[in-house]
């Protein structure tokens, strides 16, 4: 298919949650890289009087092999990923406990909303075999675990079990200097 249709299909199928296609240009850049690596090839060029010329691509045998290898590697070996949330947690002491509480309460509410919306979306095509929903199931499980963890941190903040002050942070810094 042509890149515009790929972009639209990724969004229609909800796969934009696992592939960043916010900018349509990212699909075109990926197509260029795959083409240079000979993982895809031009199948044909479509011409329609009312639309610009469109190039249709197809996966090559080398592309199929690379996809199989990549999938096998990704399934079997955890990768080091660098998400933003743990980075923010590493610097949480620059905010006040009250500010952290407010921000985490918002995050928890957002997680609850997104989990409810995604659970509902999974039921849109009720007979879709589970095989095609594994990435959605995984995403839900990860966010459910995150929500439980955030709620536990909020409970510790609310109870006073988890707190800090600038003086306390300075004392800890001196102790470990």
PDB file of C-alpha atoms in Angstrom:
ATOM      1  CA  UNK A   1       0.000   0.000   0.000  1.00  0.00           C
ATOM      2  CA  UNK A   2       1.041   3.615  -0.226  1.00  0.00           C
ATOM      3  CA  UNK A   3       2.431   5.520   2.789  1.00  0.00           C
ATOM      4  CA  UNK A   4      -0.655   7.687   3.373  1.00  0.00           C
ATOM      5  CA  UNK A   5      -2.837   4.551   3.596  1.00  0.00           C
ATOM      6  CA  UNK A   6      -0.278   2.925   5.924  1.00  0.00           C
ATOM      7  CA  UNK A   7      -0.446   5.957   8.197  1.00  0.00           C
ATOM      8  CA  UNK A   8      -4.237   5.919   8.236  1.00  0.00           C
ATOM      9  CA  UNK A   9      -4.420   2.145   8.831  1.00  0.00           C
ATOM     10  CA  UNK A  10      -1.976   2.364  11.757  1.00  0.00           C
ATOM     11  CA  UNK A  11      -4.254   4.965  13.349  1.00  0.00           C
ATOM     12  CA  UNK A  12      -7.495   3.115  12.501  1.00  0.00           C
ATOM     13  CA  UNK A  13      -6.223  -0.059  14.126  1.00  0.00           C
ATOM     14  CA  UNK A  14      -5.011   1.773  17.229  1.00  0.00           C
ATOM     15  CA  UNK A  15      -1.401   0.848  16.570  1.00  0.00           C
ATOM     16  CA  UNK A  16      -0.371   4.481  16.932  1.00  0.00           C
ATOM     17  CA  UNK A  17      -0.109   3.593  20.643  1.00  0.00           C
ATOM     18  CA  UNK A  18       2.933   1.426  19.898  1.00  0.00           C
ATOM     19  CA  UNK A  19       4.340   3.200  16.816  1.00  0.00           C
ATOM     20  CA  UNK A  20       4.857   6.939  16.862  1.00  0.00           C
ATOM     21  CA  UNK A  21       3.133   8.156  13.712  1.00  0.00           C
ATOM     22  CA  UNK A  22       1.921  11.469  15.101  1.00  0.00           C
ATOM     23  CA  UNK A  23       3.742  13.185  12.261  1.00  0.00           C
ATOM     24  CA  UNK A  24       2.747  11.659   8.928  1.00  0.00           C
ATOM     25  CA  UNK A  25       6.263  12.434   7.714  1.00  0.00           C
ATOM     26  CA  UNK A  26       7.646   9.786  10.104  1.00  0.00           C
ATOM     27  CA  UNK A  27       5.960   7.087   7.981  1.00  0.00           C
ATOM     28  CA  UNK A  28       7.575   8.492   4.830  1.00  0.00           C
ATOM     29  CA  UNK A  29      10.999   8.580   6.536  1.00  0.00           C
ATOM     30  CA  UNK A  30      10.571   4.972   7.655  1.00  0.00           C
ATOM     31  CA  UNK A  31       9.560   3.978   4.117  1.00  0.00           C
ATOM     32  CA  UNK A  32      12.735   5.633   2.790  1.00  0.00           C
ATOM     33  CA  UNK A  33      14.919   3.716   5.281  1.00  0.00           C
ATOM     34  CA  UNK A  34      13.199   0.399   4.522  1.00  0.00           C
ATOM     35  CA  UNK A  35      13.553   1.003   0.794  1.00  0.00           C
ATOM     36  CA  UNK A  36      17.293   1.807   1.108  1.00  0.00           C
ATOM     37  CA  UNK A  37      17.751  -1.374   3.177  1.00  0.00           C
ATOM     38  CA  UNK A  38      15.842  -3.340   0.493  1.00  0.00           C
ATOM     39  CA  UNK A  39      13.319  -4.545   3.085  1.00  0.00           C
ATOM     40  CA  UNK A  40      10.503  -3.190   0.916  1.00  0.00           C
ATOM     41  CA  UNK A  41      10.226  -2.562  -2.815  1.00  0.00           C
ATOM     42  CA  UNK A  42       8.095  -0.441  -5.103  1.00  0.00           C
ATOM     43  CA  UNK A  43       5.208  -2.535  -6.430  1.00  0.00           C
ATOM     44  CA  UNK A  44       3.596   0.109  -8.632  1.00  0.00           C
ATOM     45  CA  UNK A  45       2.775   3.743  -9.019  1.00  0.00           C
ATOM     46  CA  UNK A  46      -0.918   4.621  -8.944  1.00  0.00           C
ATOM     47  CA  UNK A  47      -2.252   7.474 -10.988  1.00  0.00           C
ATOM     48  CA  UNK A  48      -5.636   9.029 -10.378  1.00  0.00           C
ATOM     49  CA  UNK A  49      -6.751  12.209 -12.122  1.00  0.00           C
ATOM     50  CA  UNK A  50      -8.018  13.762  -8.887  1.00  0.00           C
ATOM     51  CA  UNK A  51      -5.076  12.808  -6.665  1.00  0.00           C
ATOM     52  CA  UNK A  52      -1.308  13.080  -6.762  1.00  0.00           C
ATOM     53  CA  UNK A  53       0.687  10.095  -7.960  1.00  0.00           C
ATOM     54  CA  UNK A  54       1.082   7.456  -5.240  1.00  0.00           C
ATOM     55  CA  UNK A  55       3.786   4.845  -4.923  1.00  0.00           C
ATOM     56  CA  UNK A  56       2.631   1.474  -3.601  1.00  0.00           C
ATOM     57  CA  UNK A  57       5.161  -0.610  -1.659  1.00  0.00           C
ATOM     58  CA  UNK A  58       5.394  -4.269  -0.724  1.00  0.00           C
ATOM     59  CA  UNK A  59       7.573  -6.179   1.703  1.00  0.00           C
ATOM     60  CA  UNK A  60      10.495  -8.139   0.228  1.00  0.00           C
ATOM     61  CA  UNK A  61      11.690 -11.607   1.246  1.00  0.00           C
ATOM     62  CA  UNK A  62      14.564  -9.894   3.076  1.00  0.00           C
ATOM     63  CA  UNK A  63      11.951  -7.711   4.773  1.00  0.00           C
ATOM     64  CA  UNK A  64       9.988 -10.763   5.924  1.00  0.00           C
ATOM     65  CA  UNK A  65      13.179 -12.318   7.291  1.00  0.00           C
ATOM     66  CA  UNK A  66      14.173  -9.106   9.085  1.00  0.00           C
ATOM     67  CA  UNK A  67      10.662  -8.816  10.571  1.00  0.00           C
ATOM     68  CA  UNK A  68      10.778 -12.414  11.829  1.00  0.00           C
ATOM     69  CA  UNK A  69      14.265 -11.914  13.331  1.00  0.00           C
ATOM     70  CA  UNK A  70      13.331  -8.584  14.933  1.00  0.00           C
ATOM     71  CA  UNK A  71      10.123 -10.027  16.389  1.00  0.00           C
ATOM     72  CA  UNK A  72      11.918 -13.081  17.794  1.00  0.00           C
ATOM     73  CA  UNK A  73      14.653 -10.932  19.348  1.00  0.00           C
ATOM     74  CA  UNK A  74      12.210  -8.436  20.840  1.00  0.00           C
ATOM     75  CA  UNK A  75      10.044 -11.201  22.335  1.00  0.00           C
ATOM     76  CA  UNK A  76      12.919 -13.075  23.944  1.00  0.00           C
ATOM     77  CA  UNK A  77      15.219 -10.320  25.216  1.00  0.00           C
ATOM     78  CA  UNK A  78      14.185  -7.403  27.435  1.00  0.00           C
ATOM     79  CA  UNK A  79      15.552  -4.161  26.058  1.00  0.00           C
ATOM     80  CA  UNK A  80      16.813  -1.180  27.987  1.00  0.00           C
ATOM     81  CA  UNK A  81      14.228   1.490  27.376  1.00  0.00           C
ATOM     82  CA  UNK A  82      14.305   5.014  28.668  1.00  0.00           C
ATOM     83  CA  UNK A  83      10.752   6.223  29.358  1.00  0.00           C
ATOM     84  CA  UNK A  84      10.176   9.693  30.782  1.00  0.00           C
ATOM     85  CA  UNK A  85       8.248   8.723  33.930  1.00  0.00           C
ATOM     86  CA  UNK A  86      11.161   7.007  35.762  1.00  0.00           C
ATOM     87  CA  UNK A  87      13.374   9.956  34.813  1.00  0.00           C
ATOM     88  CA  UNK A  88      10.862  12.305  36.434  1.00  0.00           C
ATOM     89  CA  UNK A  89      10.714  10.068  39.524  1.00  0.00           C
ATOM     90  CA  UNK A  90      14.503  10.315  39.832  1.00  0.00           C
ATOM     91  CA  UNK A  91      14.124  14.093  40.192  1.00  0.00           C
ATOM     92  CA  UNK A  92      10.912  14.178  42.218  1.00  0.00           C
ATOM     93  CA  UNK A  93      12.666  15.842  45.184  1.00  0.00           C
ATOM     94  CA  UNK A  94      12.894  19.144  43.278  1.00  0.00           C
ATOM     95  CA  UNK A  95       9.133  19.494  43.789  1.00  0.00           C
ATOM     96  CA  UNK A  96       7.290  19.768  47.062  1.00  0.00           C
ATOM     97  CA  UNK A  97       5.419  16.764  48.454  1.00  0.00           C
ATOM     98  CA  UNK A  98       2.153  18.649  47.874  1.00  0.00           C
ATOM     99  CA  UNK A  99       3.035  19.325  44.236  1.00  0.00           C
ATOM    100  CA  UNK A 100       4.075  15.691  43.680  1.00  0.00           C
ATOM    101  CA  UNK A 101       0.798  14.558  45.266  1.00  0.00           C
ATOM    102  CA  UNK A 102      -1.232  16.797  42.959  1.00  0.00           C
ATOM    103  CA  UNK A 103       0.709  15.672  39.859  1.00  0.00           C
ATOM    104  CA  UNK A 104       0.419  11.974  40.744  1.00  0.00           C
ATOM    105  CA  UNK A 105      -3.309  12.357  41.469  1.00  0.00           C
ATOM    106  CA  UNK A 106      -3.697  13.794  37.971  1.00  0.00           C
ATOM    107  CA  UNK A 107      -1.620  10.944  36.522  1.00  0.00           C
ATOM    108  CA  UNK A 108      -3.752   8.371  38.361  1.00  0.00           C
ATOM    109  CA  UNK A 109      -6.951   9.974  37.052  1.00  0.00           C
ATOM    110  CA  UNK A 110      -5.538  10.037  33.510  1.00  0.00           C
ATOM    111  CA  UNK A 111      -4.493   6.384  33.817  1.00  0.00           C
ATOM    112  CA  UNK A 112      -7.985   5.410  35.030  1.00  0.00           C
ATOM    113  CA  UNK A 113      -9.580   7.274  32.100  1.00  0.00           C
ATOM    114  CA  UNK A 114      -7.243   5.800  29.487  1.00  0.00           C
ATOM    115  CA  UNK A 115      -7.650   2.286  30.893  1.00  0.00           C
ATOM    116  CA  UNK A 116     -11.440   2.579  30.745  1.00  0.00           C
ATOM    117  CA  UNK A 117     -11.335   3.933  27.183  1.00  0.00           C
ATOM    118  CA  UNK A 118      -8.914   1.252  26.012  1.00  0.00           C
ATOM    119  CA  UNK A 119     -10.918  -1.556  27.634  1.00  0.00           C
ATOM    120  CA  UNK A 120     -13.998  -0.276  25.827  1.00  0.00           C
ATOM    121  CA  UNK A 121     -12.100  -0.003  22.535  1.00  0.00           C
ATOM    122  CA  UNK A 122     -10.955  -3.615  22.809  1.00  0.00           C
ATOM    123  CA  UNK A 123     -14.606  -4.661  22.805  1.00  0.00           C
ATOM    124  CA  UNK A 124     -15.420  -2.781  19.589  1.00  0.00           C
ATOM    125  CA  UNK A 125     -14.615  -5.866  17.521  1.00  0.00           C
ATOM    126  CA  UNK A 126     -15.788  -8.579  19.940  1.00  0.00           C
ATOM    127  CA  UNK A 127     -14.896 -11.579  17.772  1.00  0.00           C
ATOM    128  CA  UNK A 128     -11.349 -10.438  17.015  1.00  0.00           C
ATOM    129  CA  UNK A 129      -9.048 -13.307  18.050  1.00  0.00           C
ATOM    130  CA  UNK A 130      -6.842 -12.691  21.080  1.00  0.00           C
ATOM    131  CA  UNK A 131      -3.712 -13.069  18.926  1.00  0.00           C
ATOM    132  CA  UNK A 132      -4.403  -9.634  17.430  1.00  0.00           C
ATOM    133  CA  UNK A 133      -4.944  -8.018  20.834  1.00  0.00           C
ATOM    134  CA  UNK A 134      -1.807  -9.145  22.695  1.00  0.00           C
ATOM    135  CA  UNK A 135      -0.130  -5.734  22.415  1.00  0.00           C
ATOM    136  CA  UNK A 136      -3.285  -4.072  23.756  1.00  0.00           C
ATOM    137  CA  UNK A 137      -3.499  -6.594  26.613  1.00  0.00           C
ATOM    138  CA  UNK A 138       0.138  -5.948  27.507  1.00  0.00           C
ATOM    139  CA  UNK A 139      -0.359  -2.188  27.453  1.00  0.00           C
ATOM    140  CA  UNK A 140      -3.382  -2.508  29.746  1.00  0.00           C
ATOM    141  CA  UNK A 141      -1.489  -4.770  32.170  1.00  0.00           C
ATOM    142  CA  UNK A 142       1.467  -2.371  32.339  1.00  0.00           C
ATOM    143  CA  UNK A 143      -0.752   0.653  32.924  1.00  0.00           C
ATOM    144  CA  UNK A 144      -2.834  -1.223  35.531  1.00  0.00           C
ATOM    145  CA  UNK A 145       0.385  -2.050  37.392  1.00  0.00           C
ATOM    146  CA  UNK A 146       1.517   1.571  37.086  1.00  0.00           C
ATOM    147  CA  UNK A 147      -1.813   2.785  38.446  1.00  0.00           C
ATOM    148  CA  UNK A 148      -1.556   0.440  41.464  1.00  0.00           C
ATOM    149  CA  UNK A 149       1.986   1.677  42.111  1.00  0.00           C
ATOM    150  CA  UNK A 150       1.043   5.365  41.762  1.00  0.00           C
ATOM    151  CA  UNK A 151      -1.886   4.805  44.136  1.00  0.00           C
ATOM    152  CA  UNK A 152       0.488   3.219  46.684  1.00  0.00           C
ATOM    153  CA  UNK A 153       2.836   6.211  46.470  1.00  0.00           C
ATOM    154  CA  UNK A 154      -0.138   8.551  46.855  1.00  0.00           C
ATOM    155  CA  UNK A 155      -1.240   6.639  49.950  1.00  0.00           C
ATOM    156  CA  UNK A 156       2.275   7.049  51.410  1.00  0.00           C
ATOM    157  CA  UNK A 157       2.239  10.763  50.583  1.00  0.00           C
ATOM    158  CA  UNK A 158      -1.212  11.248  52.124  1.00  0.00           C
ATOM    159  CA  UNK A 159      -0.259   9.378  55.309  1.00  0.00           C
ATOM    160  CA  UNK A 160       3.012  11.276  55.709  1.00  0.00           C
ATOM    161  CA  UNK A 161       5.078   8.078  55.410  1.00  0.00           C
ATOM    162  CA  UNK A 162       6.720   9.608  52.311  1.00  0.00           C
ATOM    163  CA  UNK A 163       7.746  13.227  52.660  1.00  0.00           C
ATOM    164  CA  UNK A 164      10.782  15.490  52.389  1.00  0.00           C
ATOM    165  CA  UNK A 165      11.962  19.036  52.840  1.00  0.00           C
ATOM    166  CA  UNK A 166      14.890  21.066  51.533  1.00  0.00           C
ATOM    167  CA  UNK A 167      16.643  20.727  54.900  1.00  0.00           C
ATOM    168  CA  UNK A 168      16.177  16.951  54.938  1.00  0.00           C
ATOM    169  CA  UNK A 169      17.504  16.656  51.371  1.00  0.00           C
ATOM    170  CA  UNK A 170      20.582  18.773  52.307  1.00  0.00           C
ATOM    171  CA  UNK A 171      21.232  16.530  55.322  1.00  0.00           C
ATOM    172  CA  UNK A 172      21.019  13.404  53.164  1.00  0.00           C
ATOM    173  CA  UNK A 173      23.312  14.973  50.550  1.00  0.00           C
ATOM    174  CA  UNK A 174      25.913  15.817  53.230  1.00  0.00           C
ATOM    175  CA  UNK A 175      25.685  12.315  54.681  1.00  0.00           C
ATOM    176  CA  UNK A 176      26.423  10.691  51.294  1.00  0.00           C
ATOM    177  CA  UNK A 177      28.852  13.343  49.962  1.00  0.00           C
TER     178      UNK A 177
END
